[in-house]
Short mmCIF file of C-alpha atoms in Angstrom, two decimals:
data_model
loop_
_atom_site.label_atom_id
_atom_site.label_comp_id
_atom_site.label_asym_id
_atom_site.label_seq_id
_atom_site.Cartn_x
_atom_site.Cartn_y
_atom_site.Cartn_z
CA UNK A 1 0.00 0.00 0.00
CA UNK A 2 1.32 3.43 -0.88
CA UNK A 3 2.67 5.78 1.73
CA UNK A 4 1.99 9.43 1.16
CA UNK A 5 4.75 11.95 1.40
CA UNK A 6 4.70 15.08 3.44
CA UNK A 7 4.05 18.64 2.44
CA UNK A 8 4.58 19.71 -1.11
CA UNK A 9 7.78 21.53 -2.00
CA UNK A 10 6.02 23.42 -4.80
CA UNK A 11 6.58 27.18 -4.90
CA UNK A 12 5.26 30.01 -7.04
CA UNK A 13 1.82 30.38 -8.55
CA UNK A 14 1.55 26.65 -9.21
CA UNK A 15 1.71 25.95 -5.46
CA UNK A 16 -1.86 27.22 -5.22
CA UNK A 17 -3.03 24.36 -7.47
CA UNK A 18 -2.02 21.85 -4.77
CA UNK A 19 -4.17 23.60 -2.13
CA UNK A 20 -7.41 24.16 -4.02
CA UNK A 21 -10.53 22.18 -3.11
CA UNK A 22 -11.76 19.75 -5.77
CA UNK A 23 -14.51 21.46 -7.73
CA UNK A 24 -16.78 21.25 -10.76
CA UNK A 25 -14.03 23.00 -12.72
CA UNK A 26 -11.58 20.15 -12.04
CA UNK A 27 -14.18 17.61 -13.12
CA UNK A 28 -14.92 19.62 -16.28
CA UNK A 29 -11.31 19.58 -17.50
CA UNK A 30 -11.11 15.84 -16.75
CA UNK A 31 -14.17 15.27 -18.95
CA UNK A 32 -12.96 17.55 -21.77
CA UNK A 33 -9.52 15.96 -21.82
CA UNK A 34 -10.90 12.44 -21.40
CA UNK A 35 -13.31 12.78 -24.32
CA UNK A 36 -10.36 13.67 -26.54
CA UNK A 37 -8.53 10.51 -25.52
CA UNK A 38 -11.64 8.60 -26.70
CA UNK A 39 -10.60 9.27 -30.31
CA UNK A 40 -7.00 8.24 -29.80
CA UNK A 41 -8.11 4.94 -28.30
CA UNK A 42 -10.89 4.50 -30.88
CA UNK A 43 -8.29 4.97 -33.62
CA UNK A 44 -5.71 2.67 -32.02
CA UNK A 45 -8.08 -0.27 -31.98
CA UNK A 46 -9.77 0.64 -35.26
CA UNK A 47 -6.79 -0.80 -37.12
CA UNK A 48 -7.52 -4.26 -35.75
CA UNK A 49 -11.21 -3.87 -36.65
CA UNK A 50 -10.47 -2.66 -40.20
CA UNK A 51 -7.76 -5.21 -41.04
CA UNK A 52 -10.04 -8.23 -41.67
CA UNK A 53 -12.64 -6.02 -43.41
CA UNK A 54 -10.15 -4.42 -45.81
CA UNK A 55 -8.40 -7.74 -46.37
CA UNK A 56 -11.65 -8.92 -47.96
CA UNK A 57 -12.35 -5.59 -49.70
CA UNK A 58 -8.92 -5.25 -51.32
CA UNK A 59 -7.79 -8.92 -51.37
CA UNK A 60 -4.95 -8.32 -48.90
CA UNK A 61 -2.58 -10.98 -47.58
CA UNK A 62 -0.82 -11.05 -44.20
CA UNK A 63 1.48 -8.14 -45.07
CA UNK A 64 -1.47 -6.06 -46.27
CA UNK A 65 -3.36 -6.67 -43.02
CA UNK A 66 -0.24 -5.73 -41.07
CA UNK A 67 0.08 -2.51 -43.08
CA UNK A 68 -3.52 -1.54 -42.26
CA UNK A 69 -2.75 -1.91 -38.54
CA UNK A 70 0.77 -0.49 -38.71
CA UNK A 71 0.20 2.63 -40.84
CA UNK A 72 -1.67 4.52 -38.13
CA UNK A 73 0.90 3.54 -35.50
CA UNK A 74 3.75 4.72 -37.72
CA UNK A 75 2.07 8.12 -37.96
CA UNK A 76 1.58 8.12 -34.19
CA UNK A 77 5.32 7.50 -33.75
CA UNK A 78 6.10 10.64 -35.77
CA UNK A 79 3.37 12.64 -34.03
CA UNK A 80 4.44 11.54 -30.55
CA UNK A 81 7.90 12.93 -31.20
CA UNK A 82 7.02 16.10 -33.10
CA UNK A 83 3.93 17.19 -31.14
CA UNK A 84 5.19 16.31 -27.66
CA UNK A 85 8.27 18.42 -28.37
CA UNK A 86 5.99 21.19 -29.67
CA UNK A 87 3.99 20.95 -26.44
CA UNK A 88 7.07 21.88 -24.37
CA UNK A 89 7.92 24.69 -26.79
CA UNK A 90 4.49 26.09 -27.80
CA UNK A 91 2.28 25.13 -24.87
CA UNK A 92 -0.08 22.31 -23.96
CA UNK A 93 -3.26 24.06 -25.10
CA UNK A 94 -2.08 24.95 -28.63
CA UNK A 95 -0.95 21.41 -29.36
CA UNK A 96 -4.19 19.97 -27.95
CA UNK A 97 -5.96 21.92 -30.71
CA UNK A 98 -3.44 21.14 -33.46
CA UNK A 99 -3.42 17.39 -32.89
CA UNK A 100 -7.20 16.88 -33.11
CA UNK A 101 -7.49 19.19 -36.12
CA UNK A 102 -4.82 17.18 -37.98
CA UNK A 103 -6.41 13.86 -37.08
CA UNK A 104 -9.92 14.94 -38.03
CA UNK A 105 -8.89 16.26 -41.46
CA UNK A 106 -6.92 13.21 -42.58
CA UNK A 107 -9.31 10.69 -41.04
CA UNK A 108 -12.15 12.25 -43.03
CA UNK A 109 -10.07 12.09 -46.22
CA UNK A 110 -9.16 8.44 -45.48
CA UNK A 111 -12.86 7.58 -45.42
CA UNK A 112 -13.00 8.32 -49.15
CA UNK A 113 -9.80 6.52 -50.15
CA UNK A 114 -10.09 5.07 -53.68
CA UNK A 115 -7.54 2.32 -53.06
CA UNK A 116 -5.44 0.74 -50.32
CA UNK A 117 -2.33 2.82 -51.13
CA UNK A 118 -4.09 6.14 -50.59
CA UNK A 119 -5.78 4.73 -47.48
CA UNK A 120 -2.44 3.78 -45.89
CA UNK A 121 -0.92 7.21 -46.57
CA UNK A 122 -3.91 9.04 -45.09
CA UNK A 123 -4.00 6.72 -42.06
CA UNK A 124 -0.34 7.57 -41.49
CA UNK A 125 -1.08 11.31 -41.65
CA UNK A 126 -4.11 10.97 -39.34
CA UNK A 127 -1.88 9.05 -36.91
CA UNK A 128 0.52 12.00 -36.75
CA UNK A 129 -2.32 14.10 -35.34
CA UNK A 130 -3.04 11.63 -32.55
CA UNK A 131 0.54 10.69 -31.75
CA UNK A 132 0.89 12.97 -28.75
CA UNK A 133 -2.74 12.95 -27.57
CA UNK A 134 -2.24 10.59 -24.64
CA UNK A 135 1.08 12.20 -23.67
CA UNK A 136 -0.74 15.55 -23.58
CA UNK A 137 -3.59 14.05 -21.55
CA UNK A 138 -1.07 12.78 -18.97
CA UNK A 139 0.95 15.99 -18.90
CA UNK A 140 -1.93 18.45 -18.88
CA UNK A 141 -3.96 16.79 -16.14
CA UNK A 142 -0.87 16.05 -14.01
CA UNK A 143 0.03 19.75 -14.09
CA UNK A 144 -3.43 20.89 -12.94
CA UNK A 145 -4.52 18.26 -10.42
CA UNK A 146 -3.42 18.19 -6.74
CA UNK A 147 -1.17 15.29 -5.79
CA UNK A 148 -3.76 13.82 -3.44
CA UNK A 149 -6.17 13.05 -6.31
CA UNK A 150 -3.95 13.19 -9.40
CA UNK A 151 -3.96 9.47 -10.08
CA UNK A 152 -7.68 8.99 -9.47
CA UNK A 153 -8.79 11.85 -11.71
CA UNK A 154 -6.46 10.89 -14.57
CA UNK A 155 -7.89 7.37 -14.30
CA UNK A 156 -11.39 8.87 -14.64
CA UNK A 157 -10.29 10.70 -17.81
CA UNK A 158 -9.12 7.43 -19.32
CA UNK A 159 -12.30 5.65 -18.26
CA UNK A 160 -14.17 8.11 -20.48
CA UNK A 161 -11.65 7.63 -23.27
CA UNK A 162 -11.69 3.86 -23.19
CA UNK A 163 -15.36 3.76 -24.11
CA UNK A 164 -13.95 4.26 -27.63
CA UNK A 165 -12.57 0.71 -27.74
CA UNK A 166 -15.80 -1.35 -27.50
CA UNK A 167 -17.51 1.35 -29.59
CA UNK A 168 -14.99 0.72 -32.40
CA UNK A 169 -15.69 -3.03 -32.33
CA UNK A 170 -19.48 -2.64 -31.98
CA UNK A 171 -19.69 -0.08 -34.77
CA UNK A 172 -17.41 -2.27 -36.87
CA UNK A 173 -19.69 -5.27 -36.46
CA UNK A 174 -22.86 -3.27 -37.20
CA UNK A 175 -21.44 -1.45 -40.21
CA UNK A 176 -19.86 -4.57 -41.68
CA UNK A 177 -23.22 -6.34 -41.38
CA UNK A 178 -24.95 -3.37 -43.06
CA UNK A 179 -22.29 -3.30 -45.81
CA UNK A 180 -23.51 0.06 -47.16
CA UNK A 181 -25.31 3.09 -45.70
CA UNK A 182 -26.53 5.80 -48.09
CA UNK A 183 -24.50 4.14 -50.84
CA UNK A 184 -21.24 4.38 -48.85
CA UNK A 185 -19.33 1.33 -47.59
CA UNK A 186 -19.88 0.66 -43.89
CA UNK A 187 -16.19 0.68 -42.98
CA UNK A 188 -15.85 4.19 -44.38
CA UNK A 189 -18.45 5.44 -41.90
CA UNK A 190 -16.16 4.28 -39.07
CA UNK A 191 -13.58 6.84 -40.22
CA UNK A 192 -16.19 9.58 -40.76
CA UNK A 193 -17.51 9.03 -37.22
CA UNK A 194 -14.03 9.46 -35.74
CA UNK A 195 -13.31 12.60 -37.79
CA UNK A 196 -16.58 14.39 -36.98
CA UNK A 197 -16.45 13.43 -33.32
CA UNK A 198 -12.93 14.83 -33.02
CA UNK A 199 -14.06 18.13 -34.52
CA UNK A 200 -16.79 18.35 -31.88
CA UNK A 201 -14.26 17.74 -29.08
CA UNK A 202 -11.92 20.32 -30.63
CA UNK A 203 -14.72 22.90 -30.37
CA UNK A 204 -15.33 21.99 -26.70
CA UNK A 205 -11.62 22.19 -25.82
CA UNK A 206 -11.41 25.87 -26.75
CA UNK A 207 -12.21 26.72 -23.10
CA UNK A 208 -9.13 24.94 -21.70
CA UNK A 209 -6.55 27.28 -20.11
CA UNK A 210 -2.81 26.97 -20.57
CA UNK A 211 -0.92 25.09 -17.88
CA UNK A 212 0.38 27.50 -15.19
CA UNK A 213 3.26 25.14 -14.48
CA UNK A 214 4.30 25.34 -18.16
CA UNK A 215 3.94 29.13 -18.17
CA UNK A 216 6.17 29.43 -15.08
CA UNK A 217 8.73 27.05 -16.54
CA UNK A 218 8.88 29.32 -19.63
CA UNK A 219 9.34 32.45 -17.48
CA UNK A 220 5.80 33.76 -18.17
CA UNK A 221 4.95 34.25 -14.51
CA UNK A 222 2.35 37.01 -14.85
CA UNK A 223 0.28 34.83 -17.19
CA UNK A 224 0.61 31.88 -14.78
CA UNK A 225 -0.61 34.03 -11.89
CA UNK A 226 -3.62 35.18 -13.92
CA UNK A 227 -4.55 31.59 -14.86
CA UNK A 228 -4.17 30.37 -11.26
CA UNK A 229 -6.32 33.20 -9.90
CA UNK A 230 -8.99 32.37 -12.47
CA UNK A 231 -8.94 28.69 -11.49
CA UNK A 232 -9.06 29.54 -7.76
CA UNK A 233 -12.14 31.70 -8.36
CA UNK A 234 -13.85 28.89 -10.32
CA UNK A 235 -12.96 26.42 -7.56
CA UNK A 236 -14.67 28.68 -5.01
CA UNK A 237 -11.46 29.60 -3.19
CA UNK A 238 -10.28 32.99 -4.58
CA UNK A 239 -8.56 33.76 -1.28
CA UNK A 240 -6.06 30.93 -1.96
CA UNK A 241 -4.51 32.98 -4.77
CA UNK A 242 -4.60 36.43 -3.11
CA UNK A 243 -0.98 36.58 -1.97
CA UNK A 244 0.90 35.26 -5.01
CA UNK A 245 3.71 37.71 -5.84
CA UNK A 246 3.17 39.25 -9.26
CA UNK A 247 6.80 38.88 -10.31
CA UNK A 248 9.80 36.83 -9.25
CA UNK A 249 13.28 36.44 -10.66
CA UNK A 250 13.51 32.91 -9.36
CA UNK A 251 12.16 29.92 -11.28
CA UNK A 252 9.51 27.85 -9.48
CA UNK A 253 10.76 24.87 -7.51
CA UNK A 254 10.57 21.63 -9.47
CA UNK A 255 10.24 23.29 -12.87
CA UNK A 256 13.60 21.82 -13.79
CA UNK A 257 16.42 23.47 -15.72
CA UNK A 258 15.32 25.64 -18.64
CA UNK A 259 15.75 23.70 -21.90
CA UNK A 260 15.84 25.72 -25.13
CA UNK A 261 16.14 22.86 -27.64
CA UNK A 262 15.24 19.21 -27.99
CA UNK A 263 18.89 18.22 -27.68
CA UNK A 264 19.07 20.05 -24.32
CA UNK A 265 15.93 18.27 -23.14
CA UNK A 266 17.40 14.88 -24.00
CA UNK A 267 20.71 15.83 -22.36
CA UNK A 268 18.85 16.68 -19.14
CA UNK A 269 16.82 13.46 -19.45
CA UNK A 270 20.06 11.45 -19.50
CA UNK A 271 21.73 13.34 -16.63
CA UNK A 272 21.74 12.54 -12.91
CA UNK A 273 18.63 10.97 -11.41
CA UNK A 274 16.74 11.29 -14.68
CA UNK A 275 19.12 8.94 -16.53
CA UNK A 276 17.83 5.85 -14.75
CA UNK A 277 14.23 6.97 -15.17
CA UNK A 278 14.70 7.64 -18.89
CA UNK A 279 16.33 4.26 -19.52
CA UNK A 280 13.58 2.54 -17.52
CA UNK A 281 10.84 4.33 -19.48
CA UNK A 282 12.46 3.68 -22.89
CA UNK A 283 12.69 -0.05 -22.20
CA UNK A 284 9.20 -0.06 -20.72
CA UNK A 285 7.59 1.67 -23.71
CA UNK A 286 9.08 -0.79 -26.18
CA UNK A 287 7.83 -3.76 -24.17
CA UNK A 288 4.44 -2.39 -23.09
CA UNK A 289 3.33 -2.44 -26.73
CA UNK A 290 3.42 -6.22 -26.63
CA UNK A 291 1.53 -6.30 -23.33
CA UNK A 292 -1.15 -3.79 -24.24
CA UNK A 293 -1.64 -3.19 -27.95
CA UNK A 294 -0.88 -6.76 -28.96
CA UNK A 295 -4.25 -8.07 -27.84
CA UNK A 296 -6.37 -5.15 -28.99
CA UNK A 297 -4.98 -5.13 -32.51
CA UNK A 298 -4.73 -8.91 -32.93
CA UNK A 299 -7.93 -10.10 -31.23
CA UNK A 300 -10.20 -9.89 -34.33
CA UNK A 301 -7.52 -11.62 -36.42
CA UNK A 302 -7.01 -14.33 -33.78
CA UNK A 303 -10.74 -15.03 -33.75
CA UNK A 304 -10.83 -15.26 -37.56
CA UNK A 305 -7.86 -17.67 -37.33
CA UNK A 306 -9.90 -19.77 -34.88
CA UNK A 307 -12.56 -20.21 -37.56
CA UNK A 308 -15.11 -17.49 -36.73
CA UNK A 309 -16.35 -15.26 -39.55
CA UNK A 310 -15.65 -11.52 -39.54
CA UNK A 311 -19.01 -10.47 -38.08
CA UNK A 312 -18.80 -13.08 -35.31
CA UNK A 313 -15.20 -12.18 -34.52
CA UNK A 314 -16.06 -8.49 -34.17
CA UNK A 315 -19.00 -9.36 -31.91
CA UNK A 316 -16.81 -11.47 -29.62
CA UNK A 317 -14.09 -8.80 -29.73
CA UNK A 318 -16.64 -6.15 -28.71
CA UNK A 319 -17.66 -8.24 -25.67
CA UNK A 320 -14.00 -8.70 -24.74
CA UNK A 321 -13.25 -5.01 -25.34
CA UNK A 322 -15.95 -4.07 -22.79
CA UNK A 323 -13.22 -4.83 -20.26
CA UNK A 324 -11.32 -1.71 -21.31
CA UNK A 325 -13.67 0.89 -19.78
CA UNK A 326 -14.55 -1.45 -16.90
CA UNK A 327 -10.88 -2.08 -16.13
CA UNK A 328 -10.28 1.66 -16.29
CA UNK A 329 -13.10 2.18 -13.79
CA UNK A 330 -11.64 -0.49 -11.51
CA UNK A 331 -8.31 1.37 -11.56
CA UNK A 332 -9.83 4.60 -10.14
CA UNK A 333 -9.60 3.60 -6.44
CA UNK A 334 -6.49 1.45 -6.96
CA UNK A 335 -4.13 4.08 -8.38
CA UNK A 336 -4.14 6.09 -5.14
CA UNK A 337 -4.32 3.13 -2.77
CA UNK A 338 -1.28 1.25 -4.12
CA UNK A 339 2.10 2.43 -5.30
CA UNK A 340 1.90 3.05 -9.05
CA UNK A 341 4.92 0.93 -10.03
CA UNK A 342 3.63 -2.07 -8.08
CA UNK A 343 0.22 -1.78 -9.73
CA UNK A 344 1.91 -1.73 -13.15
CA UNK A 345 3.75 -4.97 -12.37
CA UNK A 346 0.73 -6.83 -10.95
CA UNK A 347 -1.57 -5.89 -13.83
CA UNK A 348 1.08 -6.75 -16.44
CA UNK A 349 1.44 -10.26 -15.03
CA UNK A 350 -2.36 -10.65 -15.17
CA UNK A 351 -2.27 -9.67 -18.86
CA UNK A 352 0.30 -12.40 -19.53
CA UNK A 353 -1.80 -15.11 -17.85
CA UNK A 354 -5.14 -14.15 -19.42
CA UNK A 355 -3.50 -13.71 -22.84
CA UNK A 356 -2.33 -17.31 -22.88
CA UNK A 357 -5.80 -18.51 -21.81
CA UNK A 358 -7.42 -16.45 -24.59
CA UNK A 359 -5.02 -17.84 -27.18
CA UNK A 360 -5.58 -21.47 -26.12
CA UNK A 361 -9.37 -21.31 -25.63
CA UNK A 362 -11.73 -22.88 -28.18
CA UNK A 363 -15.15 -22.33 -26.60
CA UNK A 364 -16.73 -18.91 -27.27
CA UNK A 365 -17.63 -18.36 -23.59
CA UNK A 366 -14.03 -18.94 -22.47
CA UNK A 367 -12.65 -16.81 -25.30
CA UNK A 368 -14.89 -13.89 -24.28
CA UNK A 369 -14.24 -14.36 -20.54
CA UNK A 370 -10.46 -14.52 -20.97
CA UNK A 371 -10.55 -11.54 -23.33
CA UNK A 372 -12.66 -9.55 -20.88
CA UNK A 373 -10.33 -10.30 -17.94
CA UNK A 374 -7.31 -9.48 -20.09
CA UNK A 375 -8.71 -6.13 -21.21
CA UNK A 376 -9.79 -5.28 -17.66
CA UNK A 377 -6.24 -5.96 -16.45
CA UNK A 378 -4.90 -4.00 -19.42
CA UNK A 379 -6.54 -0.80 -18.32
CA UNK A 380 -5.43 -1.03 -14.74
CA UNK A 381 -1.98 -1.38 -16.34
CA UNK A 382 -2.50 1.41 -18.88
CA UNK A 383 -3.92 3.98 -16.46
CA UNK A 384 -1.17 3.27 -13.95
CA UNK A 385 1.65 3.80 -16.42
CA UNK A 386 0.10 6.88 -18.05
CA UNK A 387 -0.13 8.53 -14.64
CA UNK A 388 3.36 7.30 -13.78
CA UNK A 389 5.17 8.60 -16.87
CA UNK A 390 3.82 12.12 -16.30
CA UNK A 391 5.17 12.16 -12.74
CA UNK A 392 8.84 11.27 -13.15
CA UNK A 393 10.19 14.28 -15.11
CA UNK A 394 10.24 18.04 -14.27
CA UNK A 395 7.85 20.47 -15.97
CA UNK A 396 10.39 21.94 -18.38
CA UNK A 397 11.02 18.58 -20.08
CA UNK A 398 7.92 16.58 -19.06
CA UNK A 399 6.12 16.45 -22.40
CA UNK A 400 9.23 15.97 -24.55
CA UNK A 401 10.88 13.31 -22.37
CA UNK A 402 7.73 11.26 -21.85
CA UNK A 403 6.61 11.85 -25.47
CA UNK A 404 9.88 10.67 -27.02
CA UNK A 405 9.77 7.60 -24.79
CA UNK A 406 6.11 7.00 -25.61
CA UNK A 407 6.85 7.29 -29.33
CA UNK A 408 8.88 4.09 -29.01
CA UNK A 409 5.65 2.25 -28.18
CA UNK A 410 4.09 3.64 -31.36
CA UNK A 411 7.13 2.61 -33.42
CA UNK A 412 7.00 -0.88 -31.93
CA UNK A 413 3.25 -0.97 -32.61
CA UNK A 414 3.93 -0.13 -36.27
CA UNK A 415 6.44 -3.00 -36.57
CA UNK A 416 4.62 -5.51 -34.36
CA UNK A 417 1.90 -6.47 -36.88
CA UNK A 418 4.53 -7.41 -39.48
CA UNK A 419 5.94 -9.90 -36.98
CA UNK A 420 2.80 -10.99 -35.14
CA UNK A 421 0.39 -11.40 -38.08
CA UNK A 422 2.64 -13.78 -40.10
CA UNK A 423 3.60 -15.58 -36.85
CA UNK A 424 -0.08 -15.94 -36.03
CA UNK A 425 -0.62 -17.60 -39.41
CA UNK A 426 2.37 -19.93 -39.13
CA UNK A 427 2.72 -20.76 -35.42
CA UNK A 428 -0.74 -20.01 -34.03
CA UNK A 429 -2.06 -17.76 -31.25
CA UNK A 430 -0.56 -19.71 -28.32
CA UNK A 431 2.97 -19.14 -29.63
CA UNK A 432 2.28 -15.41 -30.16
CA UNK A 433 0.81 -14.84 -26.70
CA UNK A 434 3.36 -17.13 -25.02
CA UNK A 435 6.19 -15.04 -26.46
CA UNK A 436 4.39 -11.92 -25.29
CA UNK A 437 4.26 -13.31 -21.74
CA UNK A 438 8.04 -13.69 -21.65
CA UNK A 439 8.52 -10.06 -22.69
CA UNK A 440 6.01 -8.94 -20.06
CA UNK A 441 8.16 -10.55 -17.35
CA UNK A 442 11.15 -8.51 -18.60
CA UNK A 443 8.95 -5.38 -18.44
CA UNK A 444 8.09 -6.11 -14.80
CA UNK A 445 11.76 -6.47 -13.88
CA UNK A 446 12.55 -3.16 -15.63
CA UNK A 447 9.94 -1.17 -13.69
CA UNK A 448 10.52 -3.00 -10.40
CA UNK A 449 14.29 -2.45 -10.37
CA UNK A 450 14.61 1.01 -11.97
CA UNK A 451 11.33 2.88 -11.41
CA UNK A 452 10.93 5.47 -8.60
CA UNK A 453 7.96 5.71 -6.23
CA UNK A 454 5.49 8.50 -7.06
CA UNK A 455 2.08 7.88 -5.47
CA UNK A 456 0.78 10.74 -3.32
CA UNK A 457 3.77 13.02 -4.00
CA UNK A 458 3.61 16.48 -5.62
CA UNK A 459 5.24 16.64 -9.06
CA UNK A 460 7.98 18.89 -7.75
CA UNK A 461 8.67 16.43 -4.94
CA UNK A 462 9.13 13.51 -7.34
CA UNK A 463 11.20 15.56 -9.78
#
């Protein structure tokens, strides 16, 4: 069970954020940010839904199916690097707007792709828009929420977002069965739905303020003070922000050294205490792809390989995918009660066990049960590590350091289908998920030996 640290060492305008009572305003930003993550997660798992559909539509083999899954992830790799760096340079709010606008535009264009080549290019470009979405969710909420509830509220944001996973499978099954709506192929409507929904969220996000912690780290203290005072008023505690000094020559505690370029950020990330954390997170992000995305992207293909038709496989996948939002909900009380790194390890081991059961099962009830337990475990795992990666770096490099590390998971996700899909065809699902279990054990050793404790500590205290 986690032990909570003492008083925060935060100073400056951002210190007020740690003292404010939880209010409707805090819940509003959690909802607005969480709804945006819905489209990232919808898109991530859409590749697995589309692969068997487009394989039939365009007569694709194993490599073609892998390209359908991998193209979006390759774009996300580029976006996670470029847009997370931009977030540290341009601000969290600006990039929140840019990423959804990019995704919405290219996803809408992909819906009208005349052939598989154009589709793959547009999926890649749409992926760039979403590449940094989850990194921004982690960073933005971590910088606004008090330490005492940071984990729980970020977990709530992801619970909202993970509704996108079963929705992708359910819509896929319905639209595949319908084949055409208004003369347009059903699978194309899946892309239209994502694009239009993202535009709606983009409109709602216009009310989000810039992060005061980021403003202070960039030396824009007056703007940070103004934002904090506005938040304190909305939280019903304007007196909490009355005595913030208007100007100060000193940087806020915990902001970290000022980094003026990406190379400086990476130099800081590989210096002192941050070196071990960076190495741990790089290794973790490569391996967590196997633990997390492997099932979501492969499940429909595994079910087809077991002899179910496409519509049946998407129906069973949708039932299994219901574990994603439920697992996320289960994580809400756990992420504050237990140390984050220990929760990551326990849930990863559960993924390994349930993955092997899913791969070996033949009866539909056992397939769905194992899939449901696996996806439930997956989102205890996912929420824990998303909270964790936003806590282990200082404000000045938080988005870039965690984003570059996170991009490795997207790169691995782009490559993984080209290994897993042919292996699935040649060796079968048990071999694929058995190999994944071995890599998950390595992941657990990485976090257990190298990861710091963070639960209940202010960001500046951890950093």
